[in-house]
Short mmCIF file of C-alpha atoms in Angstrom, two decimals:
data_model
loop_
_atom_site.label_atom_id
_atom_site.label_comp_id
_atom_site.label_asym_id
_atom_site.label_seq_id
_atom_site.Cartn_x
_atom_site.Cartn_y
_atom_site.Cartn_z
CA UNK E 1 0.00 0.00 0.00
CA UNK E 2 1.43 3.40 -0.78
CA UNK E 3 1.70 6.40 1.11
CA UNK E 4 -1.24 8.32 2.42
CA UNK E 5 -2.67 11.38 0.34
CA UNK E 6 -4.37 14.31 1.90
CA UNK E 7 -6.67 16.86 0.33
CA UNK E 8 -7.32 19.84 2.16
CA UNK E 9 -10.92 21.39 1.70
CA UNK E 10 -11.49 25.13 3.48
CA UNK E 11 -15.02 23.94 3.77
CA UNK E 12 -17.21 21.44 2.27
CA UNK E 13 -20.62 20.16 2.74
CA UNK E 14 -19.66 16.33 3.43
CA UNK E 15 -16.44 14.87 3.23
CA UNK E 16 -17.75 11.47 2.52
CA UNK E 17 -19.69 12.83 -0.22
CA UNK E 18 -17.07 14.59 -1.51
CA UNK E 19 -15.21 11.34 -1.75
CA UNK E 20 -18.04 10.01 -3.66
CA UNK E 21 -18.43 12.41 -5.67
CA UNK E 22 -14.53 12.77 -6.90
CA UNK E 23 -14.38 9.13 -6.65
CA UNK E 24 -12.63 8.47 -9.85
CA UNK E 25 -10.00 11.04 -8.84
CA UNK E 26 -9.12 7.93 -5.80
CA UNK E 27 -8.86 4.59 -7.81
CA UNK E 28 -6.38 3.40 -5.96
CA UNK E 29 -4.28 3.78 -2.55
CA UNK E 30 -5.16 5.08 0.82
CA UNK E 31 -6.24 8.45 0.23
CA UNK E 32 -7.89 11.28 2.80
CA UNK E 33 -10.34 14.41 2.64
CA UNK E 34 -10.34 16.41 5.66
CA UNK E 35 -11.84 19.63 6.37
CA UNK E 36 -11.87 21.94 9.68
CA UNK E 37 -15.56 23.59 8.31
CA UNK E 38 -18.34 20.43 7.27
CA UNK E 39 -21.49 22.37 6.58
CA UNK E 40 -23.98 19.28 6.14
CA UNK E 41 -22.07 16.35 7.87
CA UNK E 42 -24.01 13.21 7.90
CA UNK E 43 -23.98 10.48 10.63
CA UNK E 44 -25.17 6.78 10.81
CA UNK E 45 -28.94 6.48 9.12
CA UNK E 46 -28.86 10.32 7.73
CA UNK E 47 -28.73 11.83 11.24
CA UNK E 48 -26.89 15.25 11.01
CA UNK E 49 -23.24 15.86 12.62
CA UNK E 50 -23.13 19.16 14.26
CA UNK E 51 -19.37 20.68 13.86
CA UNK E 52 -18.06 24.54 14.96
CA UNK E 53 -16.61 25.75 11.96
CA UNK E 54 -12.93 25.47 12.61
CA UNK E 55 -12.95 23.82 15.74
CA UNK E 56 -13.02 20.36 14.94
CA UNK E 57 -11.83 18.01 12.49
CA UNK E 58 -14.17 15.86 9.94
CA UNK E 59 -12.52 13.78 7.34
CA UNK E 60 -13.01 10.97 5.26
CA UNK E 61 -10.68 8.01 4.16
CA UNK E 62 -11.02 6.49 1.21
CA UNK E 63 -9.64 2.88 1.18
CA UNK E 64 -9.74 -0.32 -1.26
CA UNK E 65 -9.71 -3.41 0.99
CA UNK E 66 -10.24 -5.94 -1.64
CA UNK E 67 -8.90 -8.70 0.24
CA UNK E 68 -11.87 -8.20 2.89
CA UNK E 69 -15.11 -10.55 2.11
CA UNK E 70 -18.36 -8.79 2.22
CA UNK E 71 -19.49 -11.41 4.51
CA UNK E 72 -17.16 -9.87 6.92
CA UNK E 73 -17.12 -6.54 5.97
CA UNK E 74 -18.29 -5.15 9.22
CA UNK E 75 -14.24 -6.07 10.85
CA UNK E 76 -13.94 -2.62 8.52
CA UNK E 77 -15.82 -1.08 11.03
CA UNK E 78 -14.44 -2.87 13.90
CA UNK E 79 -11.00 -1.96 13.38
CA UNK E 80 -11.36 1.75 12.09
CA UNK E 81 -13.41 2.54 15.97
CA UNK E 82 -10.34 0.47 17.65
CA UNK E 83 -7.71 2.15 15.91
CA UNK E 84 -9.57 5.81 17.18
CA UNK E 85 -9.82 5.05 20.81
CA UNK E 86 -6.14 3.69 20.70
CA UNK E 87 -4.90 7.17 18.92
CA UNK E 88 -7.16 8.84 21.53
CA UNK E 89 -5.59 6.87 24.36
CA UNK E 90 -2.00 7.98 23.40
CA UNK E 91 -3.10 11.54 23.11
CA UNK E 92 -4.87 11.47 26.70
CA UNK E 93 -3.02 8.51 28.41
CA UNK E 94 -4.38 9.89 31.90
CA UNK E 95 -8.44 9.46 30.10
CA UNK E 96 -7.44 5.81 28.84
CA UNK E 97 -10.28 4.09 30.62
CA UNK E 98 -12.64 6.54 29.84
CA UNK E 99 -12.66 5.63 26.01
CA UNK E 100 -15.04 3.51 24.22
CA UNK E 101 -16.61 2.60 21.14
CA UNK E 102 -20.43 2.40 21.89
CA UNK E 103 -22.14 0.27 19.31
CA UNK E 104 -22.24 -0.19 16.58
CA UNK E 105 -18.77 3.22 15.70
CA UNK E 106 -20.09 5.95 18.20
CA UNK E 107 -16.68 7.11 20.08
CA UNK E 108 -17.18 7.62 23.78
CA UNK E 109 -16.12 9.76 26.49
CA UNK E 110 -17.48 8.32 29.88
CA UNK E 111 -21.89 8.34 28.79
CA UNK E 112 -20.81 11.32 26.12
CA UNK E 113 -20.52 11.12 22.35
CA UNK E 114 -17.07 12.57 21.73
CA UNK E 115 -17.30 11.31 17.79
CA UNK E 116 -19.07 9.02 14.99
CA UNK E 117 -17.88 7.20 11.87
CA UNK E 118 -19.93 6.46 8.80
CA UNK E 119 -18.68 4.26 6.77
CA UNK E 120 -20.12 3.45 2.82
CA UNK E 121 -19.04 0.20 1.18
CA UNK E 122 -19.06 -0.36 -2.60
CA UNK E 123 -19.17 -4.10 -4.09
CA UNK E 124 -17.56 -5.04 -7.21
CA UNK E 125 -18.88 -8.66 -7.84
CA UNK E 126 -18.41 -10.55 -4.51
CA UNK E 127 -15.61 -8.64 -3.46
CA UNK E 128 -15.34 -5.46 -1.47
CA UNK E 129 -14.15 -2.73 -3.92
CA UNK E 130 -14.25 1.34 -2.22
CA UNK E 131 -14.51 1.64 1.54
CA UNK E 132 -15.01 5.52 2.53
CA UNK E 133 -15.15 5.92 5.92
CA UNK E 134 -16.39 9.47 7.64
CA UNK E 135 -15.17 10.47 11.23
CA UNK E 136 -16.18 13.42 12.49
CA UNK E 137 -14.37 14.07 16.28
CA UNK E 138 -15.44 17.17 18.87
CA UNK E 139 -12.08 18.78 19.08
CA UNK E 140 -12.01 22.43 20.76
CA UNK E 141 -15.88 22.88 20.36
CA UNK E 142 -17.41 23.89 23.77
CA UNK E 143 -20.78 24.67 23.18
CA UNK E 144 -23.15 22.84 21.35
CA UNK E 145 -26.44 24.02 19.76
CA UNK E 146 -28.15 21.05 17.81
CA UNK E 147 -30.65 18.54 20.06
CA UNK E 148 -27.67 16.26 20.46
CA UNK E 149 -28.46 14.66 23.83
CA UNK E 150 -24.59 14.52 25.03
CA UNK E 151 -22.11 15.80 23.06
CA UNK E 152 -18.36 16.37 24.15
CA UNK E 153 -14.69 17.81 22.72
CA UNK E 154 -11.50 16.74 23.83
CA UNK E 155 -11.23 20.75 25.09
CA UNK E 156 -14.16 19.92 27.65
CA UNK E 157 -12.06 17.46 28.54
CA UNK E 158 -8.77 18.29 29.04
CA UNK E 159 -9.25 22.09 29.19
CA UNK E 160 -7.25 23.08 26.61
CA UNK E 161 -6.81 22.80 22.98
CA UNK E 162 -6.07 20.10 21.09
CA UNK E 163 -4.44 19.11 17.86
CA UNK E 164 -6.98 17.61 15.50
CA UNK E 165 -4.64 17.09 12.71
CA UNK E 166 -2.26 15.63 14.76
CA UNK E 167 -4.87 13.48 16.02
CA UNK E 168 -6.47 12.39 12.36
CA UNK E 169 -2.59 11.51 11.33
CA UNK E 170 -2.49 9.22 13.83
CA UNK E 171 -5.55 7.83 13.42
CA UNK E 172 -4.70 7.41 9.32
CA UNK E 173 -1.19 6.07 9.91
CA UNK E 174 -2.99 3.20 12.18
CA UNK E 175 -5.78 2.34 9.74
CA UNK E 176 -3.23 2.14 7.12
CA UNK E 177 -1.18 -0.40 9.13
CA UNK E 178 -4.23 -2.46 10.10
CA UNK E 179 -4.79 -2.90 6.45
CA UNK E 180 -1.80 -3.71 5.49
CA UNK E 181 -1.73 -6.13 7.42
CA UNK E 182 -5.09 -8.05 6.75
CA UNK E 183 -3.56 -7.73 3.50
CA UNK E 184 -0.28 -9.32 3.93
CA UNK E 185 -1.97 -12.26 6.15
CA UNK E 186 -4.60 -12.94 3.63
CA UNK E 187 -1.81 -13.24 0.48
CA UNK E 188 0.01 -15.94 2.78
CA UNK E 189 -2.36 -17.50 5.13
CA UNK E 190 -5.72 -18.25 5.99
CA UNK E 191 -5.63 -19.19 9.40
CA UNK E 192 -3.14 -16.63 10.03
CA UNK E 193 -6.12 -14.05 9.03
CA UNK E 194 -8.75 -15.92 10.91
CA UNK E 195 -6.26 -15.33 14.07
CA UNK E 196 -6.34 -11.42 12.95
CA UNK E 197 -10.14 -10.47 12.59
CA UNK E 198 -10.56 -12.49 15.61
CA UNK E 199 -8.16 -9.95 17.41
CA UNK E 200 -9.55 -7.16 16.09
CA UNK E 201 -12.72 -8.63 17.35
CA UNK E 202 -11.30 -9.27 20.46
CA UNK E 203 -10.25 -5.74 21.01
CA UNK E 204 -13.72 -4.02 19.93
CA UNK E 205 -15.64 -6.05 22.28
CA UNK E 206 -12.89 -5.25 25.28
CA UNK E 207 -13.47 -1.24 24.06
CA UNK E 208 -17.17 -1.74 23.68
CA UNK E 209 -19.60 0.73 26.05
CA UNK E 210 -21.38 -1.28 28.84
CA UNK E 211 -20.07 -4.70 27.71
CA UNK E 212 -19.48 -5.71 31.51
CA UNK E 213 -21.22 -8.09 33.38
CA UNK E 214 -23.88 -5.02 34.94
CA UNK E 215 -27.25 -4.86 33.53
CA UNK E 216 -28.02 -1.71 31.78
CA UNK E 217 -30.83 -0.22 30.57
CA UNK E 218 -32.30 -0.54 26.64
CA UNK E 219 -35.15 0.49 24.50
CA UNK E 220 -37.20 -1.24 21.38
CA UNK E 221 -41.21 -1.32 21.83
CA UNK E 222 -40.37 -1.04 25.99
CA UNK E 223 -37.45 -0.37 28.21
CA UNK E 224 -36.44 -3.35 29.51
CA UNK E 225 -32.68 -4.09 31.04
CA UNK E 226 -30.20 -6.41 29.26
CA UNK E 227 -26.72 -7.28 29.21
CA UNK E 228 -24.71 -7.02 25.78
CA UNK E 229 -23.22 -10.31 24.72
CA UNK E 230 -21.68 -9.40 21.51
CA UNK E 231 -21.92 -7.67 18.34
CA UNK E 232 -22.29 -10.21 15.33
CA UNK E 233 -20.25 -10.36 12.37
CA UNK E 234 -22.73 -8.27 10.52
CA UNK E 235 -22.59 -5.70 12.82
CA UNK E 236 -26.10 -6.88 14.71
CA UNK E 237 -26.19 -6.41 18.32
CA UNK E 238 -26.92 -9.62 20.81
CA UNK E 239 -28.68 -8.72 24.16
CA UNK E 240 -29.30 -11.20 26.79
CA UNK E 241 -32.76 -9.65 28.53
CA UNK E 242 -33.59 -10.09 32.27
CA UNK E 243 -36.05 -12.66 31.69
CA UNK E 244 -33.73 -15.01 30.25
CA UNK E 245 -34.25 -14.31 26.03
CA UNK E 246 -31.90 -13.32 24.06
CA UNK E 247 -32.28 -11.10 20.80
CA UNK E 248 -30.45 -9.69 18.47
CA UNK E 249 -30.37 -6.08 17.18
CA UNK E 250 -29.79 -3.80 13.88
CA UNK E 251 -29.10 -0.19 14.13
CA UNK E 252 -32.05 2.07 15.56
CA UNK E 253 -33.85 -1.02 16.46
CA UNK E 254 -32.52 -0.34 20.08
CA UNK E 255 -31.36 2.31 21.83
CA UNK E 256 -29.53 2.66 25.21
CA UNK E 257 -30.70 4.62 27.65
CA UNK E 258 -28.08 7.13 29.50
#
């Protein structure tokens, strides 16, 4: 895998649909949009991501993990939220057990949302063929204005400001590596592979919001109290209820309660 490539936008509605819209311009390579003004950012299921112009940092990369079956394309997902809370770890060592990943890419901060990914796969047959991946991270913002229920910055946190292109290199340089190595592993062995998504699995789950043995409280049709047991390969999320059923869950078909 080459190098990474930035492009620098001023200000842009959507990095992700930039990306998708200039797609052509990115055939190959690990390449990333990043902007310190998104106008329209877009979450997970169209919800809108509320960013101070100049005060945070949204970008987009733009990947072409081939070697990743669509059956398993959610480790994508996996890996990209890991690789976050480990860059945000080393840039706030004394917050490291504050950081999560609460399901299915929502980045934590204690029970507040300090950033989201949205990521948009393309298929090319049956193999994976574009991966763009949107983060959007609360950098130096300290007051927010949208209905957001509990937004945070890393400012709020530490109390002073914070590097969010420092923070997005690392982030980059780590997804990059991650790749390259699913790719190396899956040119020379299967099992070898196998051993990898499992870790990166492995370390989701041990990052994951309320996966501990407490029950916690959830919503569908009622609000009922559960314990998380995993999240499946395809990104659905398995709940073990208090009276003894388990079910599983897509996106918006739960929601915690906080």
């Amino acid at each position: 895998m080459s190098s990474i490539t930035y492009t620098y936008l001023p200000e842009t509605a959507s990095t992700n649909t930039f990306a998708k819209e200039n797609i052509h311009d990115f055939p190959y390579g690990f390449r990333v949009v990043y902007t310190p003004n998104q106008t329209a950012g877009r979450g997970m299921d169209s919800n809108s991501w509320e960013a101070e112009a100049g005060k945070n940092i949204s970008f987009s990369i733009v990947c072409h993990p081939k070697m990743v079956k669509p059956s398993e394309q959610f480790v994508l997902s996996m890996a990209i939220a890991v690789d976050i809370v480990k860059s945000l770890k080393d840039l706030m060592p004394e917050e490291k057990d504050n950081f999560r990943i609460k399901w299915p890419n929502d980045i934590y901060w204690k029970d507040k949302k300090l950033g989201g990914i949205l990521i948009e796969n393309s298929l090319k047959g049956f193999r994976m063929d574009t991966c763009i991946i949107g983060i959007g991270i609360n950098i130096n913002q300290e007051k927010f204005l949208s209905d957001a229920p509990n937004p945070v910055s890393l400012k709020q946190i530490c109390g002073k400001d914070c590097d969010g292109i420092k923070l997005m290199e690392s982030i980059c340089e780590r997804y990059k590596k991650t790749l390259q190595i699913i790719k190396l592993l899956e040119n020379q062995d299967n099992h070898a592979l196998s051993i990898a998504y499992e870790s990166i699995r492995a370390n989701y789950h041990r990052l994951l919001y309320r996966y501990d043995s407490e029950w916690h409280a959830f919503q569908d049709s009622e609000i009922f109290h559960a314990k998380i047991v995993k999240v499946q390969d395809d990104g659905r999320l398995l709940l073990h209820r208090e009276d003894g059923t388990e079910k599983e869950y897509w996106l918006k078909e739960v929601k915690f309660i906080i």
